[in-house]
PDB file of C-alpha atoms in Angstrom:
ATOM      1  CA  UNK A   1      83.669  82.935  76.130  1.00  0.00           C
ATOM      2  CA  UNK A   2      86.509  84.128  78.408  1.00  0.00           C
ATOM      3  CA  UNK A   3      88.169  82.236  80.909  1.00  0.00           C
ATOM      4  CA  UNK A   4      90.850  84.344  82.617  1.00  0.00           C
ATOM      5  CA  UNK A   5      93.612  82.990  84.804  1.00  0.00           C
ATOM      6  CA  UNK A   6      95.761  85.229  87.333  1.00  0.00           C
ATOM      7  CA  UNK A   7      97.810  84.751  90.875  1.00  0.00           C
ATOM      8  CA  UNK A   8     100.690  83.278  89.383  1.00  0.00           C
ATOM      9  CA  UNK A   9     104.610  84.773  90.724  1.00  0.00           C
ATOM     10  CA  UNK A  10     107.366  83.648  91.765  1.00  0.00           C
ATOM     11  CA  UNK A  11     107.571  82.022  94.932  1.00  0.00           C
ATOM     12  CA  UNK A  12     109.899  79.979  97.142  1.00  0.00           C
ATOM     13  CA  UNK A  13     110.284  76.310  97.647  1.00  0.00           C
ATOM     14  CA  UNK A  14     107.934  75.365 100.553  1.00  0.00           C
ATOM     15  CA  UNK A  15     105.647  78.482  99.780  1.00  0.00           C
ATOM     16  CA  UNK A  16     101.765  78.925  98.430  1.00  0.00           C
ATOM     17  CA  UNK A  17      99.712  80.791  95.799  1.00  0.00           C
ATOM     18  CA  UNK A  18      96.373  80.814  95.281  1.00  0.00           C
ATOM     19  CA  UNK A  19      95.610  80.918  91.229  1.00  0.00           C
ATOM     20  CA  UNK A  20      91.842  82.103  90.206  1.00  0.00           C
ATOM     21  CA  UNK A  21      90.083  81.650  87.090  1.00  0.00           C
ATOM     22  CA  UNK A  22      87.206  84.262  86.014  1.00  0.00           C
ATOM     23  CA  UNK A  23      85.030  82.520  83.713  1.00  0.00           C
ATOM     24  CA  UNK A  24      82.235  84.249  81.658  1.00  0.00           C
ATOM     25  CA  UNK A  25      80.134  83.433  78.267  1.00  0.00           C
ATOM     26  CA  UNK A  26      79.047  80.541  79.184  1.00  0.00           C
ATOM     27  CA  UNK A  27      77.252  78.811  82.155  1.00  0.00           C
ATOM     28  CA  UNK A  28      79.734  78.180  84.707  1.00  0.00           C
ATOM     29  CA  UNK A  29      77.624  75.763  86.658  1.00  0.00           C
ATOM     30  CA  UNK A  30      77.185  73.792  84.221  1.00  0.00           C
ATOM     31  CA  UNK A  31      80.757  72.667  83.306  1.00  0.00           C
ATOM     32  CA  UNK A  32      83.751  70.698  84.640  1.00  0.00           C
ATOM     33  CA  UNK A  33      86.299  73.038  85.748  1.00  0.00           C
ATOM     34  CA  UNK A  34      90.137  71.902  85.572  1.00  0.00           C
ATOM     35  CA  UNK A  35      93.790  73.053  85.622  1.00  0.00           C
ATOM     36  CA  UNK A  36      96.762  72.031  83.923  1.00  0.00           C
ATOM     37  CA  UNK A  37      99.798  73.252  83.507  1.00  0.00           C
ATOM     38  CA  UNK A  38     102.932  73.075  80.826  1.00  0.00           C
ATOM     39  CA  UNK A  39     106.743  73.234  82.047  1.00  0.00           C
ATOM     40  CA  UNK A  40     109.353  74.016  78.588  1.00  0.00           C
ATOM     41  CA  UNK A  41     109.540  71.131  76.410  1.00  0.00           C
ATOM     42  CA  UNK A  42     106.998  69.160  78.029  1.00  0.00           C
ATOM     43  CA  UNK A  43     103.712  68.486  77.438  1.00  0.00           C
ATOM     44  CA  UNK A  44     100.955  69.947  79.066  1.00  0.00           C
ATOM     45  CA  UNK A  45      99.427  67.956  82.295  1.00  0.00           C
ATOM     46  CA  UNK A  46      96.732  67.618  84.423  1.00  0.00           C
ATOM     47  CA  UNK A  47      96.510  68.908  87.696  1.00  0.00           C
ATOM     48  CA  UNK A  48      93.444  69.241  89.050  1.00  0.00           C
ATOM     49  CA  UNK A  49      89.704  68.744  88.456  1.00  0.00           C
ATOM     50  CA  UNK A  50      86.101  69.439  89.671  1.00  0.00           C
ATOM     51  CA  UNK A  51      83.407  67.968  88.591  1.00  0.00           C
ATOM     52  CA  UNK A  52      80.122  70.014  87.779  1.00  0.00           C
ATOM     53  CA  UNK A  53      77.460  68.075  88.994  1.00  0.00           C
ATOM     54  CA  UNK A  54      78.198  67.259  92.584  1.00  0.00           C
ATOM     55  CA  UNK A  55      81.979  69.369  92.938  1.00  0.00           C
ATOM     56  CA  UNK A  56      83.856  65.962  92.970  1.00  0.00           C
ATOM     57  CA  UNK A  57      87.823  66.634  92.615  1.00  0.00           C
ATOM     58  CA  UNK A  58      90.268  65.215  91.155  1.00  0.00           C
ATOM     59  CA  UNK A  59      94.355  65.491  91.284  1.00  0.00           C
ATOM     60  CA  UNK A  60      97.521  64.508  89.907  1.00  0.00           C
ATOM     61  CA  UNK A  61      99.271  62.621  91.979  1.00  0.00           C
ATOM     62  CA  UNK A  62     102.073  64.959  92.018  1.00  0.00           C
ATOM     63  CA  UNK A  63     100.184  67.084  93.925  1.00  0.00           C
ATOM     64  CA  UNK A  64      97.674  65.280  96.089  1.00  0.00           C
ATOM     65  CA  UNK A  65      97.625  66.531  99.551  1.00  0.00           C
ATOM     66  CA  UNK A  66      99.822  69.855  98.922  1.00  0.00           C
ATOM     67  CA  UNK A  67      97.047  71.554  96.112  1.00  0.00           C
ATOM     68  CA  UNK A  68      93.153  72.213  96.041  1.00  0.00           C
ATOM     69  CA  UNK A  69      90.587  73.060  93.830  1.00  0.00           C
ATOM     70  CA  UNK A  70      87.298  74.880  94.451  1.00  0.00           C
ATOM     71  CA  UNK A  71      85.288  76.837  93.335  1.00  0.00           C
ATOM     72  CA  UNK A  72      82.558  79.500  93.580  1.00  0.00           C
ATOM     73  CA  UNK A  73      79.732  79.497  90.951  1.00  0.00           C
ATOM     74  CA  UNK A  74      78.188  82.892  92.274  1.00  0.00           C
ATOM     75  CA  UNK A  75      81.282  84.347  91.007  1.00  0.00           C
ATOM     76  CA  UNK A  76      82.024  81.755  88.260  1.00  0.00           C
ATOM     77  CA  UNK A  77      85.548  81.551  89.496  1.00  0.00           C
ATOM     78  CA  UNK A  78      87.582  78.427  89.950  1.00  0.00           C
ATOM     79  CA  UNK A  79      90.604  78.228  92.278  1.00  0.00           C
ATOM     80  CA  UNK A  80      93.764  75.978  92.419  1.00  0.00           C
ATOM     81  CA  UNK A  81      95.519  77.036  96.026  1.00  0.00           C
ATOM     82  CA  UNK A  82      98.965  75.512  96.295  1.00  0.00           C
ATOM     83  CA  UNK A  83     100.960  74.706  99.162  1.00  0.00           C
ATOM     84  CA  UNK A  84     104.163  73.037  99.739  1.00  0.00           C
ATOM     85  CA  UNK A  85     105.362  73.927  96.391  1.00  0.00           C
ATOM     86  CA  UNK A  86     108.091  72.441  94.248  1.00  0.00           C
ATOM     87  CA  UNK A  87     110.376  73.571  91.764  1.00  0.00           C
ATOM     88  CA  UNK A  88     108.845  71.296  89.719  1.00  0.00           C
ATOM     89  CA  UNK A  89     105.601  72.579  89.759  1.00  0.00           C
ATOM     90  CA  UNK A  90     107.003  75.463  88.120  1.00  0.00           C
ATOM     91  CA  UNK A  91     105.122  75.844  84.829  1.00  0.00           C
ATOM     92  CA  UNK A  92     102.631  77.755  83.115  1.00  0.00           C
ATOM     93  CA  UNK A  93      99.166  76.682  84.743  1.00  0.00           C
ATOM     94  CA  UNK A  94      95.526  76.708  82.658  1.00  0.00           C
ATOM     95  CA  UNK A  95      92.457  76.801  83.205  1.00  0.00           C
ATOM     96  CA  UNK A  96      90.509  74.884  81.264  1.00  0.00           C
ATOM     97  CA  UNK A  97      86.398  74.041  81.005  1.00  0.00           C
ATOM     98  CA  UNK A  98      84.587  70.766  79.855  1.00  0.00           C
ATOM     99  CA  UNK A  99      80.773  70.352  79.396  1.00  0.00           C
ATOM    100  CA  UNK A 100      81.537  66.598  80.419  1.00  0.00           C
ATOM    101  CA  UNK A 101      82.872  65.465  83.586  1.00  0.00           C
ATOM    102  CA  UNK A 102      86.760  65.787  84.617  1.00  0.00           C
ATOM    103  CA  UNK A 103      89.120  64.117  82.179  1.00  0.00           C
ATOM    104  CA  UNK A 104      93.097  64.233  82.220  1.00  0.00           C
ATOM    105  CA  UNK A 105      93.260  64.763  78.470  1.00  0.00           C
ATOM    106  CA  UNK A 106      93.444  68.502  77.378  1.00  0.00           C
ATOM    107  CA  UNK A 107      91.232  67.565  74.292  1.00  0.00           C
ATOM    108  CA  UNK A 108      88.551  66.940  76.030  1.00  0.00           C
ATOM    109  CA  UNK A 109      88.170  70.752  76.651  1.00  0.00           C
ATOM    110  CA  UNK A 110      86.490  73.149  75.432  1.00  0.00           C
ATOM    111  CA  UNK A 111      87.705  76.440  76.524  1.00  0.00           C
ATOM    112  CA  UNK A 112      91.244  77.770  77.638  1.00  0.00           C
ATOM    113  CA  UNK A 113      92.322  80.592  79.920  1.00  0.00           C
ATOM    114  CA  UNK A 114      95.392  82.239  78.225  1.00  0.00           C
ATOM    115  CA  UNK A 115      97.630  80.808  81.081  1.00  0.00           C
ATOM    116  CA  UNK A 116      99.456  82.461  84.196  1.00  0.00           C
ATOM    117  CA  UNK A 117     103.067  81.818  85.059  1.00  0.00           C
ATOM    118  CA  UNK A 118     104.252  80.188  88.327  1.00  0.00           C
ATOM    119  CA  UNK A 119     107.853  79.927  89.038  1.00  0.00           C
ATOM    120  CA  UNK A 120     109.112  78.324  91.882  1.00  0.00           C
ATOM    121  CA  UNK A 121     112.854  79.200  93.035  1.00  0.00           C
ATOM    122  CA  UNK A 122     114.830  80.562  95.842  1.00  0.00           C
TER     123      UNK A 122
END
């Protein structure tokens, strides 16, 4: 099982990346697809969810209306585009997958992407 995030940077206040997450070793279409993401010294957090039965999302409400998540089971990649960004959505974001539906908690989880680093800072 692999799940491998990239498309972090660094980027300006105000600006936009678009993170991906290559899964493979399992079946992608099957599973709940989410990101979180860990800042230093806190704890790691939601962000965003899609659900793997009907593609139902779910956010944070720190970033409701500036992120998105999609994704595209041909290629068994998830997405998490970001606009409007923060400094305080600097962090490390993950990619994580659940065989259940979307859940906030990072134990419900199964698998982990090692993580790709977004820094946001003029």
């Amino acid at each position: 099982v692999q799940l491998q995030a990239s498309g972090g940077g660094l980027v300006q206040p105000g600006g936009s990346l678009r993170l991906s997450c290559a899964a493979s070793g399992f079946t992608f279409s099957r599973y709940s697809m989410a990101w979180f993401r860990q800042a230093p010294e806190k704890e790691r957090e939601f962000v965003a969810g899609i659900r793997w039965n009907d593609g139902n999302t779910y956010y944070a409400d720190s970033v409701k209306g500036r992120f998105r998540i999609f994704r595209d089971v041909a290629q068994n990649t998830v997405y998490l585009e970001m606009n409007n960004l923060k400094p305080e959505d600097a962090a490390v974001y993950y990619c994580a997958a659940s065989r259940g539906f979307v859940n906030s908690s990072p134990s419900y989880y199964d698998y982990w992407g090692q993580g790709t680093q977004v820094t946001v800072s003029s």
